[in-house]
Short mmCIF file of C-alpha atoms and ligand atoms in Angstrom, two decimals:
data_model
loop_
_atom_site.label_atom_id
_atom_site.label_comp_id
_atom_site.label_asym_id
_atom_site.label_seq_id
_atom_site.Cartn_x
_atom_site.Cartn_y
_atom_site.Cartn_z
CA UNK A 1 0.00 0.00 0.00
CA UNK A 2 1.86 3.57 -0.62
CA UNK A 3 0.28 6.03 0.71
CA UNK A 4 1.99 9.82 0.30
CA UNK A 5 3.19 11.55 3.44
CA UNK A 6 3.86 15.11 2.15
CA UNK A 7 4.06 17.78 4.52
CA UNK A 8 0.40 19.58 4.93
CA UNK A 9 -0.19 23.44 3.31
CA UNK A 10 -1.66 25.50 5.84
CA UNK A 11 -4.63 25.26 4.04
CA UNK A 12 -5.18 22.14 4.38
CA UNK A 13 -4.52 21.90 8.32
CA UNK A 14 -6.71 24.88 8.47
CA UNK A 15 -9.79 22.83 6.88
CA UNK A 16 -8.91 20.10 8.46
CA UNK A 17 -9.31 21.77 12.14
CA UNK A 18 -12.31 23.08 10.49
CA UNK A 19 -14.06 20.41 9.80
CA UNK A 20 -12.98 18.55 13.36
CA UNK A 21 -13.81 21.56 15.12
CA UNK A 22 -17.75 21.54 13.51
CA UNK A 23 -18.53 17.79 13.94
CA UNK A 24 -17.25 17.92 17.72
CA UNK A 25 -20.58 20.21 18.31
CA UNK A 26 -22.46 17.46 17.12
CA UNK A 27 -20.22 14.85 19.78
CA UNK A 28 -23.13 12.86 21.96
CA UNK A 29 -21.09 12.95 25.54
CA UNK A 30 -23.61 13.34 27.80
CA UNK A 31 -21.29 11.12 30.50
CA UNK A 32 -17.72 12.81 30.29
CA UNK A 33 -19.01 16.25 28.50
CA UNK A 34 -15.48 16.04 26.89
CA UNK A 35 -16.16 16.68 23.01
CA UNK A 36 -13.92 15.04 20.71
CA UNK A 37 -13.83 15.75 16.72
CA UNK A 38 -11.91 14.08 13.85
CA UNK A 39 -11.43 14.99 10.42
CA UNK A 40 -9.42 12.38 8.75
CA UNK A 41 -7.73 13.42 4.98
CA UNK A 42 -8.16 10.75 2.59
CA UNK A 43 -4.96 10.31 0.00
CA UNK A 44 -8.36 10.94 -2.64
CA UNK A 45 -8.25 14.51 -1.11
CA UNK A 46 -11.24 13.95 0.69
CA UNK A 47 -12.03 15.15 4.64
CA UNK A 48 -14.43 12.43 6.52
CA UNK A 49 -15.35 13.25 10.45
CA UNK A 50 -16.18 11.84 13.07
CA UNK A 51 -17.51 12.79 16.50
CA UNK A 52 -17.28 10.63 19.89
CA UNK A 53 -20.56 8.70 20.83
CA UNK A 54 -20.96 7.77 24.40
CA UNK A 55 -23.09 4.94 25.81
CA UNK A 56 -25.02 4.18 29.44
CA UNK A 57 -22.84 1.09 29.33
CA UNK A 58 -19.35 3.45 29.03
CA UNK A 59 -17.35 0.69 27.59
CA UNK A 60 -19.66 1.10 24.28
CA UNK A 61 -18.52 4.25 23.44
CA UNK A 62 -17.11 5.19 20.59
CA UNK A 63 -14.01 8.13 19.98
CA UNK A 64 -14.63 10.44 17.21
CA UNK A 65 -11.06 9.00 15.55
CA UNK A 66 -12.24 5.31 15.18
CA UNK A 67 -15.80 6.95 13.99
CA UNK A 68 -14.19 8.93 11.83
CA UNK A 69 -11.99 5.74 10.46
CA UNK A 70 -15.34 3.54 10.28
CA UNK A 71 -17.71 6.19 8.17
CA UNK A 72 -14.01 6.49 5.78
CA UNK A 73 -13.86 3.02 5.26
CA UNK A 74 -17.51 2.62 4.79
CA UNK A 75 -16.96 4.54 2.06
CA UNK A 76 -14.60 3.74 0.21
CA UNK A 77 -11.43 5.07 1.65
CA UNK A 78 -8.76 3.25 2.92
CA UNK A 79 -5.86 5.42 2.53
CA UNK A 80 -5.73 8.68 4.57
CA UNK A 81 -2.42 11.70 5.01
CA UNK A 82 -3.71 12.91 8.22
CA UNK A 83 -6.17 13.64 10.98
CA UNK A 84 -7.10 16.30 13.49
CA UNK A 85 -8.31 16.15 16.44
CA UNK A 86 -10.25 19.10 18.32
CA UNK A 87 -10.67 18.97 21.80
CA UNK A 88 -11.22 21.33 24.73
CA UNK A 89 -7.92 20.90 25.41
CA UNK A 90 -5.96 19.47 22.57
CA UNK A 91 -5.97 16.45 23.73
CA UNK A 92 -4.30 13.41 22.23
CA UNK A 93 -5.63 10.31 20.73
CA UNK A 94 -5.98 7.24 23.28
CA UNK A 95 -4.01 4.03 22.49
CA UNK A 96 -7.01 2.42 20.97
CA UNK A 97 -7.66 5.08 18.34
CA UNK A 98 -3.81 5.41 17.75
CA UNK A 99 -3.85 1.36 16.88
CA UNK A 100 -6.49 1.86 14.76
CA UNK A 101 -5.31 4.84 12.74
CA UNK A 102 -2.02 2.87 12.46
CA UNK A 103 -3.57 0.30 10.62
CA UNK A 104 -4.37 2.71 7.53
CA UNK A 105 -0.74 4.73 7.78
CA UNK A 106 1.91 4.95 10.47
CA UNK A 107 3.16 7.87 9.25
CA UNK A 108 0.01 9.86 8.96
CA UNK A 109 0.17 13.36 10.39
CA UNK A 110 -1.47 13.96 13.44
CA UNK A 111 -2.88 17.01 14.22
CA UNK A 112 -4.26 18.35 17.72
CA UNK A 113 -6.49 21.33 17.77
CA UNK A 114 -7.87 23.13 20.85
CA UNK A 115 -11.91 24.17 20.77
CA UNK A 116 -10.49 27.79 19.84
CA UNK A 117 -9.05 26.09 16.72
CA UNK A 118 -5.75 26.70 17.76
CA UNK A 119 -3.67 23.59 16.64
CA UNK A 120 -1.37 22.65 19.71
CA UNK A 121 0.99 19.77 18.50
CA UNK A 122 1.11 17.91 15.17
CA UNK A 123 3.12 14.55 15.36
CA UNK A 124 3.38 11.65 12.97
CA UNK A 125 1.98 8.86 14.01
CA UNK A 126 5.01 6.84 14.06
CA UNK A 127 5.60 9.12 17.24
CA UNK A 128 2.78 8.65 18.86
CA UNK A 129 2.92 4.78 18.05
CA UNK A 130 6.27 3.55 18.03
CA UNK A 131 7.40 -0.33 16.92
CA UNK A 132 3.20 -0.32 16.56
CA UNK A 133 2.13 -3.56 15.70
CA UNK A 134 0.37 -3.47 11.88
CA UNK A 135 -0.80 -5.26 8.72
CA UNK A 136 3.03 -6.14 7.96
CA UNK A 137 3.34 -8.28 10.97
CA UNK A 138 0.32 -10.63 10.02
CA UNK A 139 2.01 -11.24 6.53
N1 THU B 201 -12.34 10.18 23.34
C1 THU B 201 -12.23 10.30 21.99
O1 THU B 201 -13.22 10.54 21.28
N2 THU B 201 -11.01 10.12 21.43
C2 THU B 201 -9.87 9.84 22.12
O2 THU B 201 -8.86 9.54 21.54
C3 THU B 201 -9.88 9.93 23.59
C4 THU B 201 -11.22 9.90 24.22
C5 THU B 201 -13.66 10.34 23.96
C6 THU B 201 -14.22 9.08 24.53
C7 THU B 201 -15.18 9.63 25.57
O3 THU B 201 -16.41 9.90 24.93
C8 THU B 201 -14.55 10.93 25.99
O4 THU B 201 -13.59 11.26 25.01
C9 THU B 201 -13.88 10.88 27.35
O5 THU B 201 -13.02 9.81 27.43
#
């Protein structure tokens, strides 16, 4: 699978904080109240989202990244250059969402936004997930 890791225009991070920042308002967290958006970039030069969905039984929730990956691959997209989150505070993805996101390109860029829209760290995903286990091990 090659999947291009070029360096983002500013453009590009900009609508991508965009779009994370406007499907976080539509997050469903009545438990935790912490919002979470994704917008994930698709090598196609599309921008999927996704928001967090929490559940009365909390282990059924759902983080915006992996509901962002799920709608993408639903799809048709299995290739994607980079994803922001938004969160109150910038927050960074949890392990589970990082494993998941690995899966479709360790070296996507990763890009953490604050509810202001003020992006607070960008990382590859490589950093956030190093030696991750992925698709290569399995073959
Ligand atoms: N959450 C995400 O959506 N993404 C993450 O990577 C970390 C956590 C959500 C899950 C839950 O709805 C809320 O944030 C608090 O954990």
């Amino acid at each position: 699978m090659t999947v291009k890791n070029a360096p983002l225009s500013s453009d590009q991070i900009n609508q991508l904080v965009k779009a994370a920042l406007e499907v976080r308002a539509r997050a469903y967290a009545p438990y935790s109240h912490y919002q979470v958006g994704a917008a994930l970039l698709t090598s196609a030069g599309t921008i999927i989202t996704g928001c967090n969905v929490e559940n009365a039984s909390y282990g059924a929730t759902i983080c915006a990244e992996r509901s962002a990956v799920v709608k993408a691959v639903s799809e048709g997209f299995q290739r994607f250059e980079a994803v922001a989150v938004v969160t109150q505070n910038g927050g960074s993805p949890c392990g589970m969402c990082r494993q998941v996101l690995y899966e479709f390109n360790p070296g996507m860029q990763v890009i953490l936004a604050n509810a202001a829209g003020t992006v607070i760290h960008t990382f590859t995903l490589h950093n956030l997930l190093p030696e991750g286990f992925g698709p290569a091990q399995l073959e």
